[in-house]
Amino acid sequence: MKNISSWLDEYGESHQNETNKLIHWICVPAIFFSIVGLLYSIKFPFFWQTHQLNVAMVVTAIVILYYFKLSPKLALGMVLFCFVCLFLAHILERGGLLPLWQLSIIIFVVAWVGQFYGHKVEGKKPSFLKDIQFLMIGPAWLMRFVYKKMGIGL
């Protein structure tokens, strides 16, 4: 199994163009959130304290385990990002202009259009076409830049 540095370096090879990088800073978190929002909309028929459990809670726990396996330090940032996405989904479900699932689909489609445009500008195919695991590496790749700005190594 590859280590986190290998994954991030390989992902970075097809993300050199500044326009593509900027697009990824917007679209990768948007896609991640949109998936959380879609999964948040699928409820389990039981409650945990005052909140109804949903598929997003279970899936984000599994995603966090995946990131911990790759890098415990990186996973801590991803835990924070997952909680922000879950909280935002909770807020939007309670008071959004559209149902959360509809908003999530719109965000998902628009963000993927942006991603493919970015790769057209880059002149390279998206990494996930080579290995589906790169769909999980994109958010980690961005988190590495946040860590670098904060002086935190992986």
JSON list of N, CA, C and O in Angstrom, two decimals, residues 84-128:
[
{"chain": "A", "resi": 84, "resn": "VAL", "atom": "N", "xyz": [-17.37, 20.04, 10.03]},
{"chain": "A", "resi": 84, "resn": "VAL", "atom": "CA", "xyz": [-17.89, 21.27, 9.42]},
{"chain": "A", "resi": 84, "resn": "VAL", "atom": "C", "xyz": [-18.94, 20.91, 8.36]},
{"chain": "A", "resi": 84, "resn": "VAL", "atom": "O", "xyz": [-20.01, 21.52, 8.29]},
{"chain": "A", "resi": 85, "resn": "CYS", "atom": "N", "xyz": [-18.64, 19.92, 7.54]},
{"chain": "A", "resi": 85, "resn": "CYS", "atom": "CA", "xyz": [-19.59, 19.49, 6.50]},
{"chain": "A", "resi": 85, "resn": "CYS", "atom": "C", "xyz": [-20.88, 18.95, 7.12]},
{"chain": "A", "resi": 85, "resn": "CYS", "atom": "O", "xyz": [-21.98, 19.29, 6.65]},
{"chain": "A", "resi": 86, "resn": "LEU", "atom": "N", "xyz": [-20.76, 18.14, 8.16]},
{"chain": "A", "resi": 86, "resn": "LEU", "atom": "CA", "xyz": [-21.95, 17.61, 8.83]},
{"chain": "A", "resi": 86, "resn": "LEU", "atom": "C", "xyz": [-22.77, 18.73, 9.46]},
{"chain": "A", "resi": 86, "resn": "LEU", "atom": "O", "xyz": [-24.00, 18.75, 9.36]},
{"chain": "A", "resi": 87, "resn": "PHE", "atom": "N", "xyz": [-22.09, 19.67, 10.10]},
{"chain": "A", "resi": 87, "resn": "PHE", "atom": "CA", "xyz": [-22.80, 20.80, 10.72]},
{"chain": "A", "resi": 87, "resn": "PHE", "atom": "C", "xyz": [-23.50, 21.65, 9.67]},
{"chain": "A", "resi": 87, "resn": "PHE", "atom": "O", "xyz": [-24.67, 22.03, 9.85]},
{"chain": "A", "resi": 88, "resn": "LEU", "atom": "N", "xyz": [-22.81, 21.94, 8.58]},
{"chain": "A", "resi": 88, "resn": "LEU", "atom": "CA", "xyz": [-23.41, 22.73, 7.50]},
{"chain": "A", "resi": 88, "resn": "LEU", "atom": "C", "xyz": [-24.62, 22.00, 6.91]},
{"chain": "A", "resi": 88, "resn": "LEU", "atom": "O", "xyz": [-25.66, 22.63, 6.65]},
{"chain": "A", "resi": 89, "resn": "ALA", "atom": "N", "xyz": [-24.50, 20.70, 6.73]},
{"chain": "A", "resi": 89, "resn": "ALA", "atom": "CA", "xyz": [-25.64, 19.92, 6.22]},
{"chain": "A", "resi": 89, "resn": "ALA", "atom": "C", "xyz": [-26.82, 20.01, 7.19]},
{"chain": "A", "resi": 89, "resn": "ALA", "atom": "O", "xyz": [-27.97, 20.17, 6.77]},
{"chain": "A", "resi": 90, "resn": "HIS", "atom": "N", "xyz": [-26.52, 19.92, 8.47]},
{"chain": "A", "resi": 90, "resn": "HIS", "atom": "CA", "xyz": [-27.57, 20.02, 9.50]},
{"chain": "A", "resi": 90, "resn": "HIS", "atom": "C", "xyz": [-28.28, 21.38, 9.41]},
{"chain": "A", "resi": 90, "resn": "HIS", "atom": "O", "xyz": [-29.52, 21.44, 9.41]},
{"chain": "A", "resi": 91, "resn": "ILE", "atom": "N", "xyz": [-27.50, 22.45, 9.31]},
{"chain": "A", "resi": 91, "resn": "ILE", "atom": "CA", "xyz": [-28.06, 23.80, 9.23]},
{"chain": "A", "resi": 91, "resn": "ILE", "atom": "C", "xyz": [-28.90, 23.96, 7.97]},
{"chain": "A", "resi": 91, "resn": "ILE", "atom": "O", "xyz": [-30.03, 24.48, 8.01]},
{"chain": "A", "resi": 92, "resn": "LEU", "atom": "N", "xyz": [-28.36, 23.53, 6.83]},
{"chain": "A", "resi": 92, "resn": "LEU", "atom": "CA", "xyz": [-29.07, 23.70, 5.56]},
{"chain": "A", "resi": 92, "resn": "LEU", "atom": "C", "xyz": [-30.32, 22.82, 5.48]},
{"chain": "A", "resi": 92, "resn": "LEU", "atom": "O", "xyz": [-31.31, 23.22, 4.86]},
{"chain": "A", "resi": 93, "resn": "GLU", "atom": "N", "xyz": [-30.28, 21.68, 6.12]},
{"chain": "A", "resi": 93, "resn": "GLU", "atom": "CA", "xyz": [-31.47, 20.83, 6.14]},
{"chain": "A", "resi": 93, "resn": "GLU", "atom": "C", "xyz": [-32.61, 21.50, 6.92]},
{"chain": "A", "resi": 93, "resn": "GLU", "atom": "O", "xyz": [-33.77, 21.37, 6.56]},
{"chain": "A", "resi": 94, "resn": "ARG", "atom": "N", "xyz": [-32.25, 22.21, 7.94]},
{"chain": "A", "resi": 94, "resn": "ARG", "atom": "CA", "xyz": [-33.26, 22.86, 8.79]},
{"chain": "A", "resi": 94, "resn": "ARG", "atom": "C", "xyz": [-33.82, 24.15, 8.17]},
{"chain": "A", "resi": 94, "resn": "ARG", "atom": "O", "xyz": [-34.95, 24.51, 8.45]},
{"chain": "A", "resi": 95, "resn": "GLY", "atom": "N", "xyz": [-33.00, 24.87, 7.37]},
{"chain": "A", "resi": 95, "resn": "GLY", "atom": "CA", "xyz": [-33.50, 26.16, 6.93]},
{"chain": "A", "resi": 95, "resn": "GLY", "atom": "C", "xyz": [-33.06, 26.59, 5.55]},
{"chain": "A", "resi": 95, "resn": "GLY", "atom": "O", "xyz": [-33.01, 27.79, 5.28]},
{"chain": "A", "resi": 96, "resn": "GLY", "atom": "N", "xyz": [-32.75, 25.66, 4.69]},
{"chain": "A", "resi": 96, "resn": "GLY", "atom": "CA", "xyz": [-32.32, 26.03, 3.34]},
{"chain": "A", "resi": 96, "resn": "GLY", "atom": "C", "xyz": [-33.50, 26.36, 2.44]},
{"chain": "A", "resi": 96, "resn": "GLY", "atom": "O", "xyz": [-34.65, 26.03, 2.74]},
{"chain": "A", "resi": 97, "resn": "LEU", "atom": "N", "xyz": [-33.20, 27.03, 1.35]},
{"chain": "A", "resi": 97, "resn": "LEU", "atom": "CA", "xyz": [-34.25, 27.36, 0.37]},
{"chain": "A", "resi": 97, "resn": "LEU", "atom": "C", "xyz": [-34.71, 26.14, -0.40]},
{"chain": "A", "resi": 97, "resn": "LEU", "atom": "O", "xyz": [-35.86, 26.09, -0.84]},
{"chain": "A", "resi": 98, "resn": "LEU", "atom": "N", "xyz": [-33.81, 25.18, -0.55]},
{"chain": "A", "resi": 98, "resn": "LEU", "atom": "CA", "xyz": [-34.12, 23.92, -1.23]},
{"chain": "A", "resi": 98, "resn": "LEU", "atom": "C", "xyz": [-33.92, 22.78, -0.25]},
{"chain": "A", "resi": 98, "resn": "LEU", "atom": "O", "xyz": [-33.15, 22.91, 0.71]},
{"chain": "A", "resi": 99, "resn": "PRO", "atom": "N", "xyz": [-34.57, 21.65, -0.49]},
{"chain": "A", "resi": 99, "resn": "PRO", "atom": "CA", "xyz": [-34.24, 20.47, 0.32]},
{"chain": "A", "resi": 99, "resn": "PRO", "atom": "C", "xyz": [-32.74, 20.16, 0.17]},
{"chain": "A", "resi": 99, "resn": "PRO", "atom": "O", "xyz": [-32.15, 20.37, -0.90]},
{"chain": "A", "resi": 100, "resn": "LEU", "atom": "N", "xyz": [-32.12, 19.69, 1.24]},
{"chain": "A", "resi": 100, "resn": "LEU", "atom": "CA", "xyz": [-30.68, 19.45, 1.25]},
{"chain": "A", "resi": 100, "resn": "LEU", "atom": "C", "xyz": [-30.25, 18.54, 0.11]},
{"chain": "A", "resi": 100, "resn": "LEU", "atom": "O", "xyz": [-29.23, 18.80, -0.54]},
{"chain": "A", "resi": 101, "resn": "TRP", "atom": "N", "xyz": [-31.02, 17.51, -0.19]},
{"chain": "A", "resi": 101, "resn": "TRP", "atom": "CA", "xyz": [-30.61, 16.59, -1.25]},
{"chain": "A", "resi": 101, "resn": "TRP", "atom": "C", "xyz": [-30.59, 17.28, -2.62]},
{"chain": "A", "resi": 101, "resn": "TRP", "atom": "O", "xyz": [-29.72, 17.03, -3.43]},
{"chain": "A", "resi": 102, "resn": "GLN", "atom": "N", "xyz": [-31.53, 18.18, -2.86]},
{"chain": "A", "resi": 102, "resn": "GLN", "atom": "CA", "xyz": [-31.56, 18.90, -4.13]},
{"chain": "A", "resi": 102, "resn": "GLN", "atom": "C", "xyz": [-30.38, 19.87, -4.23]},
{"chain": "A", "resi": 102, "resn": "GLN", "atom": "O", "xyz": [-29.71, 19.94, -5.27]},
{"chain": "A", "resi": 103, "resn": "LEU", "atom": "N", "xyz": [-30.14, 20.62, -3.18]},
{"chain": "A", "resi": 103, "resn": "LEU", "atom": "CA", "xyz": [-29.00, 21.52, -3.16]},
{"chain": "A", "resi": 103, "resn": "LEU", "atom": "C", "xyz": [-27.70, 20.75, -3.36]},
{"chain": "A", "resi": 103, "resn": "LEU", "atom": "O", "xyz": [-26.82, 21.18, -4.11]},
{"chain": "A", "resi": 104, "resn": "SER", "atom": "N", "xyz": [-27.59, 19.60, -2.72]},
{"chain": "A", "resi": 104, "resn": "SER", "atom": "CA", "xyz": [-26.38, 18.78, -2.84]},
{"chain": "A", "resi": 104, "resn": "SER", "atom": "C", "xyz": [-26.17, 18.29, -4.27]},
{"chain": "A", "resi": 104, "resn": "SER", "atom": "O", "xyz": [-25.03, 18.29, -4.76]},
{"chain": "A", "resi": 105, "resn": "ILE", "atom": "N", "xyz": [-27.22, 17.92, -4.94]},
{"chain": "A", "resi": 105, "resn": "ILE", "atom": "CA", "xyz": [-27.10, 17.48, -6.34]},
{"chain": "A", "resi": 105, "resn": "ILE", "atom": "C", "xyz": [-26.64, 18.63, -7.22]},
{"chain": "A", "resi": 105, "resn": "ILE", "atom": "O", "xyz": [-25.76, 18.46, -8.08]},
{"chain": "A", "resi": 106, "resn": "ILE", "atom": "N", "xyz": [-27.20, 19.81, -7.01]},
{"chain": "A", "resi": 106, "resn": "ILE", "atom": "CA", "xyz": [-26.80, 20.98, -7.80]},
{"chain": "A", "resi": 106, "resn": "ILE", "atom": "C", "xyz": [-25.31, 21.29, -7.57]},
{"chain": "A", "resi": 106, "resn": "ILE", "atom": "O", "xyz": [-24.55, 21.49, -8.52]},
{"chain": "A", "resi": 107, "resn": "ILE", "atom": "N", "xyz": [-24.90, 21.31, -6.31]},
{"chain": "A", "resi": 107, "resn": "ILE", "atom": "CA", "xyz": [-23.49, 21.58, -5.99]},
{"chain": "A", "resi": 107, "resn": "ILE", "atom": "C", "xyz": [-22.59, 20.52, -6.62]},
{"chain": "A", "resi": 107, "resn": "ILE", "atom": "O", "xyz": [-21.55, 20.83, -7.20]},
{"chain": "A", "resi": 108, "resn": "PHE", "atom": "N", "xyz": [-23.00, 19.27, -6.51]},
{"chain": "A", "resi": 108, "resn": "PHE", "atom": "CA", "xyz": [-22.21, 18.14, -7.05]},
{"chain": "A", "resi": 108, "resn": "PHE", "atom": "C", "xyz": [-21.99, 18.31, -8.55]},
{"chain": "A", "resi": 108, "resn": "PHE", "atom": "O", "xyz": [-20.85, 18.23, -9.03]},
{"chain": "A", "resi": 109, "resn": "VAL", "atom": "N", "xyz": [-23.05, 18.58, -9.30]},
{"chain": "A", "resi": 109, "resn": "VAL", "atom": "CA", "xyz": [-22.95, 18.71, -10.76]},
{"chain": "A", "resi": 109, "resn": "VAL", "atom": "C", "xyz": [-22.11, 19.92, -11.14]},
{"chain": "A", "resi": 109, "resn": "VAL", "atom": "O", "xyz": [-21.19, 19.81, -11.96]},
{"chain": "A", "resi": 110, "resn": "VAL", "atom": "N", "xyz": [-22.39, 21.07, -10.54]},
{"chain": "A", "resi": 110, "resn": "VAL", "atom": "CA", "xyz": [-21.65, 22.29, -10.87]},
{"chain": "A", "resi": 110, "resn": "VAL", "atom": "C", "xyz": [-20.16, 22.12, -10.53]},
{"chain": "A", "resi": 110, "resn": "VAL", "atom": "O", "xyz": [-19.28, 22.50, -11.32]},
{"chain": "A", "resi": 111, "resn": "ALA", "atom": "N", "xyz": [-19.87, 21.53, -9.39]},
{"chain": "A", "resi": 111, "resn": "ALA", "atom": "CA", "xyz": [-18.47, 21.35, -8.98]},
{"chain": "A", "resi": 111, "resn": "ALA", "atom": "C", "xyz": [-17.74, 20.38, -9.90]},
{"chain": "A", "resi": 111, "resn": "ALA", "atom": "O", "xyz": [-16.56, 20.59, -10.22]},
{"chain": "A", "resi": 112, "resn": "TRP", "atom": "N", "xyz": [-18.40, 19.32, -10.36]},
{"chain": "A", "resi": 112, "resn": "TRP", "atom": "CA", "xyz": [-17.74, 18.40, -11.27]},
{"chain": "A", "resi": 112, "resn": "TRP", "atom": "C", "xyz": [-17.51, 19.03, -12.64]},
{"chain": "A", "resi": 112, "resn": "TRP", "atom": "O", "xyz": [-16.48, 18.78, -13.28]},
{"chain": "A", "resi": 113, "resn": "VAL", "atom": "N", "xyz": [-18.43, 19.86, -13.08]},
{"chain": "A", "resi": 113, "resn": "VAL", "atom": "CA", "xyz": [-18.20, 20.61, -14.32]},
{"chain": "A", "resi": 113, "resn": "VAL", "atom": "C", "xyz": [-16.93, 21.45, -14.15]},
{"chain": "A", "resi": 113, "resn": "VAL", "atom": "O", "xyz": [-16.06, 21.49, -15.04]},
{"chain": "A", "resi": 114, "resn": "GLY", "atom": "N", "xyz": [-16.83, 22.12, -13.02]},
{"chain": "A", "resi": 114, "resn": "GLY", "atom": "CA", "xyz": [-15.64, 22.91, -12.73]},
{"chain": "A", "resi": 114, "resn": "GLY", "atom": "C", "xyz": [-14.37, 22.08, -12.73]},
{"chain": "A", "resi": 114, "resn": "GLY", "atom": "O", "xyz": [-13.34, 22.46, -13.30]},
{"chain": "A", "resi": 115, "resn": "GLN", "atom": "N", "xyz": [-14.44, 20.92, -12.09]},
{"chain": "A", "resi": 115, "resn": "GLN", "atom": "CA", "xyz": [-13.27, 20.03, -12.03]},
{"chain": "A", "resi": 115, "resn": "GLN", "atom": "C", "xyz": [-12.80, 19.63, -13.43]},
{"chain": "A", "resi": 115, "resn": "GLN", "atom": "O", "xyz": [-11.61, 19.67, -13.73]},
{"chain": "A", "resi": 116, "resn": "PHE", "atom": "N", "xyz": [-13.75, 19.23, -14.27]},
{"chain": "A", "resi": 116, "resn": "PHE", "atom": "CA", "xyz": [-13.37, 18.79, -15.62]},
{"chain": "A", "resi": 116, "resn": "PHE", "atom": "C", "xyz": [-12.85, 19.96, -16.44]},
{"chain": "A", "resi": 116, "resn": "PHE", "atom": "O", "xyz": [-11.92, 19.80, -17.25]},
{"chain": "A", "resi": 117, "resn": "TYR", "atom": "N", "xyz": [-13.40, 21.15, -16.22]},
{"chain": "A", "resi": 117, "resn": "TYR", "atom": "CA", "xyz": [-12.86, 22.33, -16.89]},
{"chain": "A", "resi": 117, "resn": "TYR", "atom": "C", "xyz": [-11.42, 22.58, -16.44]},
{"chain": "A", "resi": 117, "resn": "TYR", "atom": "O", "xyz": [-10.53, 22.85, -17.26]},
{"chain": "A", "resi": 118, "resn": "GLY", "atom": "N", "xyz": [-11.18, 22.47, -15.15]},
{"chain": "A", "resi": 118, "resn": "GLY", "atom": "CA", "xyz": [-9.82, 22.65, -14.62]},
{"chain": "A", "resi": 118, "resn": "GLY", "atom": "C", "xyz": [-8.83, 21.68, -15.24]},
{"chain": "A", "resi": 118, "resn": "GLY", "atom": "O", "xyz": [-7.71, 22.04, -15.57]},
{"chain": "A", "resi": 119, "resn": "HIS", "atom": "N", "xyz": [-9.27, 20.45, -15.43]},
{"chain": "A", "resi": 119, "resn": "HIS", "atom": "CA", "xyz": [-8.37, 19.46, -16.03]},
{"chain": "A", "resi": 119, "resn": "HIS", "atom": "C", "xyz": [-8.19, 19.70, -17.53]},
{"chain": "A", "resi": 119, "resn": "HIS", "atom": "O", "xyz": [-7.15, 19.38, -18.09]},
{"chain": "A", "resi": 120, "resn": "LYS", "atom": "N", "xyz": [-9.19, 20.30, -18.15]},
{"chain": "A", "resi": 120, "resn": "LYS", "atom": "CA", "xyz": [-9.03, 20.68, -19.56]},
{"chain": "A", "resi": 120, "resn": "LYS", "atom": "C", "xyz": [-7.95, 21.77, -19.65]},
{"chain": "A", "resi": 120, "resn": "LYS", "atom": "O", "xyz": [-7.07, 21.70, -20.51]},
{"chain": "A", "resi": 121, "resn": "VAL", "atom": "N", "xyz": [-8.01, 22.74, -18.75]},
{"chain": "A", "resi": 121, "resn": "VAL", "atom": "CA", "xyz": [-7.00, 23.80, -18.71]},
{"chain": "A", "resi": 121, "resn": "VAL", "atom": "C", "xyz": [-5.63, 23.19, -18.42]},
{"chain": "A", "resi": 121, "resn": "VAL", "atom": "O", "xyz": [-4.62, 23.56, -19.03]},
{"chain": "A", "resi": 122, "resn": "GLU", "atom": "N", "xyz": [-5.59, 22.26, -17.49]},
{"chain": "A", "resi": 122, "resn": "GLU", "atom": "CA", "xyz": [-4.34, 21.59, -17.09]},
{"chain": "A", "resi": 122, "resn": "GLU", "atom": "C", "xyz": [-3.76, 20.77, -18.25]},
{"chain": "A", "resi": 122, "resn": "GLU", "atom": "O", "xyz": [-2.55, 20.66, -18.39]},
{"chain": "A", "resi": 123, "resn": "GLY", "atom": "N", "xyz": [-4.67, 20.18, -19.05]},
{"chain": "A", "resi": 123, "resn": "GLY", "atom": "CA", "xyz": [-4.22, 19.32, -20.14]},
{"chain": "A", "resi": 123, "resn": "GLY", "atom": "C", "xyz": [-3.92, 17.90, -19.69]},
{"chain": "A", "resi": 123, "resn": "GLY", "atom": "O", "xyz": [-3.26, 17.15, -20.40]},
{"chain": "A", "resi": 124, "resn": "LYS", "atom": "N", "xyz": [-4.41, 17.55, -18.51]},
{"chain": "A", "resi": 124, "resn": "LYS", "atom": "CA", "xyz": [-4.20, 16.19, -17.98]},
{"chain": "A", "resi": 124, "resn": "LYS", "atom": "C", "xyz": [-5.52, 15.65, -17.45]},
{"chain": "A", "resi": 124, "resn": "LYS", "atom": "O", "xyz": [-6.36, 16.39, -16.96]},
{"chain": "A", "resi": 125, "resn": "LYS", "atom": "N", "xyz": [-5.66, 14.33, -17.55]},
{"chain": "A", "resi": 125, "resn": "LYS", "atom": "CA", "xyz": [-6.87, 13.67, -17.06]},
{"chain": "A", "resi": 125, "resn": "LYS", "atom": "C", "xyz": [-6.92, 13.72, -15.53]},
{"chain": "A", "resi": 125, "resn": "LYS", "atom": "O", "xyz": [-5.88, 13.72, -14.86]},
{"chain": "A", "resi": 126, "resn": "PRO", "atom": "N", "xyz": [-8.13, 13.71, -14.98]},
{"chain": "A", "resi": 126, "resn": "PRO", "atom": "CA", "xyz": [-8.26, 13.62, -13.51]},
{"chain": "A", "resi": 126, "resn": "PRO", "atom": "C", "xyz": [-7.61, 12.34, -12.99]},
{"chain": "A", "resi": 126, "resn": "PRO", "atom": "O", "xyz": [-7.70, 11.28, -13.63]},
{"chain": "A", "resi": 127, "resn": "SER", "atom": "N", "xyz": [-6.98, 12.43, -11.84]},
{"chain": "A", "resi": 127, "resn": "SER", "atom": "CA", "xyz": [-6.26, 11.29, -11.26]},
{"chain": "A", "resi": 127, "resn": "SER", "atom": "C", "xyz": [-7.15, 10.09, -10.99]},
{"chain": "A", "resi": 127, "resn": "SER", "atom": "O", "xyz": [-6.72, 8.95, -11.11]},
{"chain": "A", "resi": 128, "resn": "PHE", "atom": "N", "xyz": [-8.42, 10.35, -10.63]},
{"chain": "A", "resi": 128, "resn": "PHE", "atom": "CA", "xyz": [-9.29, 9.23, -10.27]},
{"chain": "A", "resi": 128, "resn": "PHE", "atom": "C", "xyz": [-9.57, 8.30, -11.45]},
{"chain": "A", "resi": 128, "resn": "PHE", "atom": "O", "xyz": [-10.01, 7.17, -11.24]}
]
